[in-house]
PDB file of C-alpha atoms in Angstrom:
ATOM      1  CA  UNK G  28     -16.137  11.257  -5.253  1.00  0.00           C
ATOM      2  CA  UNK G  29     -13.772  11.468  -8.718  1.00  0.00           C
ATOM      3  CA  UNK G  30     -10.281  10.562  -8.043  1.00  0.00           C
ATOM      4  CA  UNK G  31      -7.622  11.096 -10.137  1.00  0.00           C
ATOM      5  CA  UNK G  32      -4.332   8.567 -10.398  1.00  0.00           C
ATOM      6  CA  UNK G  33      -2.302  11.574  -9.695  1.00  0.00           C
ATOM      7  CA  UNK G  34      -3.943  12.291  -6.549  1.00  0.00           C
ATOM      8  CA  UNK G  35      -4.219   8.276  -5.300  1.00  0.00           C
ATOM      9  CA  UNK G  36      -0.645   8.274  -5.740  1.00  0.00           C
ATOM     10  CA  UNK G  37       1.070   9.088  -2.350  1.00  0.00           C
ATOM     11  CA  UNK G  38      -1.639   8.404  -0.255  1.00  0.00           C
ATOM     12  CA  UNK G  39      -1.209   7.036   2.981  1.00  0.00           C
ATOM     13  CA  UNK G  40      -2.760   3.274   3.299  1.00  0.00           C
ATOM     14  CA  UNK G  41      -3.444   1.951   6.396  1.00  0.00           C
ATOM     15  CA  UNK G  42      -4.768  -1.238   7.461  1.00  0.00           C
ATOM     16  CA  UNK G  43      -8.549  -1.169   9.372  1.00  0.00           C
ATOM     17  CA  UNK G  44      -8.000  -4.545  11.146  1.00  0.00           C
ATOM     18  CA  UNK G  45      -4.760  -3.508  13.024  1.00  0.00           C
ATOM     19  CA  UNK G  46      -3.944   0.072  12.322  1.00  0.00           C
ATOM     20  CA  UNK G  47      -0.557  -0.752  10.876  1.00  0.00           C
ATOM     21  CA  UNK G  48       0.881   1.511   8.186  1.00  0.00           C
ATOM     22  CA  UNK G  49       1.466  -0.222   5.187  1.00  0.00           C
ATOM     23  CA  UNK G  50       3.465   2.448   3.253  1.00  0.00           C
ATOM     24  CA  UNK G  51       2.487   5.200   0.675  1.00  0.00           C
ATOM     25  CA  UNK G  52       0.545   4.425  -2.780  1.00  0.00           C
ATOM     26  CA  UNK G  53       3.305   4.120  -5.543  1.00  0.00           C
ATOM     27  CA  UNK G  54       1.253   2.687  -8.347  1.00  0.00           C
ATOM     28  CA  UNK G  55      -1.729   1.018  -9.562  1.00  0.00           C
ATOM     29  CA  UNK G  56      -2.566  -1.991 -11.571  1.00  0.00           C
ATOM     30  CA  UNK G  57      -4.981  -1.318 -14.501  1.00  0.00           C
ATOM     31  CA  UNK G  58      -6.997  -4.679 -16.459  1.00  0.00           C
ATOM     32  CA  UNK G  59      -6.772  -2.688 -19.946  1.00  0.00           C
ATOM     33  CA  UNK G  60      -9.211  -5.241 -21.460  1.00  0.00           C
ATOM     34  CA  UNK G  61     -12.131  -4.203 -18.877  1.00  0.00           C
ATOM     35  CA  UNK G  62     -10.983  -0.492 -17.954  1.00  0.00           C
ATOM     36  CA  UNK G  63     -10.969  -0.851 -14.597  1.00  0.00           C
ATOM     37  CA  UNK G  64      -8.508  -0.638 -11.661  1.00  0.00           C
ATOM     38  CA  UNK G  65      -7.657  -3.682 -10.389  1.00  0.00           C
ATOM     39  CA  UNK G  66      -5.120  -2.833  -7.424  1.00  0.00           C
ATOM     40  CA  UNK G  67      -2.939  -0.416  -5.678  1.00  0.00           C
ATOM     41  CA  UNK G  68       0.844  -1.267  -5.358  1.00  0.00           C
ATOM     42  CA  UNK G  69       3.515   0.342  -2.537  1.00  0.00           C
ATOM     43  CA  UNK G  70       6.885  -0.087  -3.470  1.00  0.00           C
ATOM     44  CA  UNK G  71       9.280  -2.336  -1.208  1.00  0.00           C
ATOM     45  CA  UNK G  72      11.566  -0.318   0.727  1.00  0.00           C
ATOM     46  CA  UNK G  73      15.390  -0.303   0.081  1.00  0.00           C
ATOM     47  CA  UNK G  74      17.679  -2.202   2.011  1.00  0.00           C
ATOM     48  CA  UNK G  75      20.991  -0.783   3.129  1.00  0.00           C
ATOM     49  CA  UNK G  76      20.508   2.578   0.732  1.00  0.00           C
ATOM     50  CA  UNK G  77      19.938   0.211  -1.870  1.00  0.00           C
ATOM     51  CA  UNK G  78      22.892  -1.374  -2.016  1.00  0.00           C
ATOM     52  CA  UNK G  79      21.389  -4.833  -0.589  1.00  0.00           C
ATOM     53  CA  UNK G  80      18.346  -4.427  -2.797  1.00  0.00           C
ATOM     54  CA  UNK G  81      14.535  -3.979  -1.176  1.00  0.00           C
ATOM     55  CA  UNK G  82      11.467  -5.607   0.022  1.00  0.00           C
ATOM     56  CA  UNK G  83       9.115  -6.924  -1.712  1.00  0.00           C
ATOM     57  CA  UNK G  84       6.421  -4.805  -3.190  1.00  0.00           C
ATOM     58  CA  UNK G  85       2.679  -4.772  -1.757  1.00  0.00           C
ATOM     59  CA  UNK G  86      -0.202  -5.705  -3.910  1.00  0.00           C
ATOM     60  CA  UNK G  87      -3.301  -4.424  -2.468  1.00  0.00           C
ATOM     61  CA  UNK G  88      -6.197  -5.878  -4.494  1.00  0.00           C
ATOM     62  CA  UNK G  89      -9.179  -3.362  -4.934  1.00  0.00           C
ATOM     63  CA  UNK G  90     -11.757  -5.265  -3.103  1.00  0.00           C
ATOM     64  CA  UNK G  91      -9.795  -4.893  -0.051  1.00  0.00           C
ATOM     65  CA  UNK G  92     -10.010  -0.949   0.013  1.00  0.00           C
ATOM     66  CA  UNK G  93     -12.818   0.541   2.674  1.00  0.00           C
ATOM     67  CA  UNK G  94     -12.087   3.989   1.736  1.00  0.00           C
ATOM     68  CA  UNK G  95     -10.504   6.340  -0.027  1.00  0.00           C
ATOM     69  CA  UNK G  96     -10.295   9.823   1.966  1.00  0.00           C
ATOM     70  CA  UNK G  97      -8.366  13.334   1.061  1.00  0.00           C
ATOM     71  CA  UNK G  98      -4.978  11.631   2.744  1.00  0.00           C
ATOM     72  CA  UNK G  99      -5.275   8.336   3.648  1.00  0.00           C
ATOM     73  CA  UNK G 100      -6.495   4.786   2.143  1.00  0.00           C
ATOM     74  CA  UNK G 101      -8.326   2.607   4.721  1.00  0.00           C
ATOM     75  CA  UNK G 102      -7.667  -1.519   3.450  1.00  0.00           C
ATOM     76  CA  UNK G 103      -8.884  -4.256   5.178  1.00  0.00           C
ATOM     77  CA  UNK G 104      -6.074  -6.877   4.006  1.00  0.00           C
ATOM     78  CA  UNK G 105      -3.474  -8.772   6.035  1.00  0.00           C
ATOM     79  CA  UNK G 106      -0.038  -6.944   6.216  1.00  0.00           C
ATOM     80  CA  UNK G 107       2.995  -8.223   5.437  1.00  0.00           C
ATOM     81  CA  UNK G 108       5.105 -10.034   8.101  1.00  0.00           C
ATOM     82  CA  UNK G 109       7.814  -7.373   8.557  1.00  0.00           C
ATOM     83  CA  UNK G 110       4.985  -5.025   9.525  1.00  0.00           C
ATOM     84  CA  UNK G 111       3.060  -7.421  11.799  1.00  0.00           C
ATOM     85  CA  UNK G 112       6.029  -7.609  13.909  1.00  0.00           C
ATOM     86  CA  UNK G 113       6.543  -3.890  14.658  1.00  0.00           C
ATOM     87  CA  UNK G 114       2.802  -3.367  15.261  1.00  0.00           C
ATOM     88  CA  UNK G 115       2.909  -6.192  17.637  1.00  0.00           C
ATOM     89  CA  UNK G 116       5.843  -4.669  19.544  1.00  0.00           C
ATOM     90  CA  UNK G 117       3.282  -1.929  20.894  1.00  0.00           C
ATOM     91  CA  UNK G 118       0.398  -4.040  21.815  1.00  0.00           C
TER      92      UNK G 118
END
């Protein structure tokens, strides 16, 4: 399956170990010297409508993507602490 950047972007990525939604595909990180994409980044929420700046981006490294389907990104990576504590709420 071809997959352009356009279409990665906005994806939703969830995580395969928990089930926890990580966020949306924002960007990706490209090694320029080797042509090849090295990971997927979603943007840090803001804080207080910005005003108390965000959170801290997520670097997804490419070995830690399963799949990449029409709307979703299955990654098998540890999520971030803020995120572990609302899935936890629910088990």
């Amino acid at each position: 399956m071809l997959c352009r950047i356009d279409e990665l972007k906005n994806k939703q990525v969830v995580c395969v170990k928990d089930g926890c939604v990580l966020g949306f595909v924002s960007d990706v990180e490209l090694d320029t010297l080797n042509g090849t994409l090295t990971a997927i980044i979603i943007f840090g929420r803001y804080k207080f409508f910005g005003l108390f700046g965000k959170e801290e981006d997520i670097i997804i490294p490419w070995n830690d993507i399963k799949v990449i389907g029409d709307e979703t990104v299955l990654v098998s990576t540890e999520a971030p602490p803020r995120l572990q504590e609302k899935t936890k709420k629910f088990n």
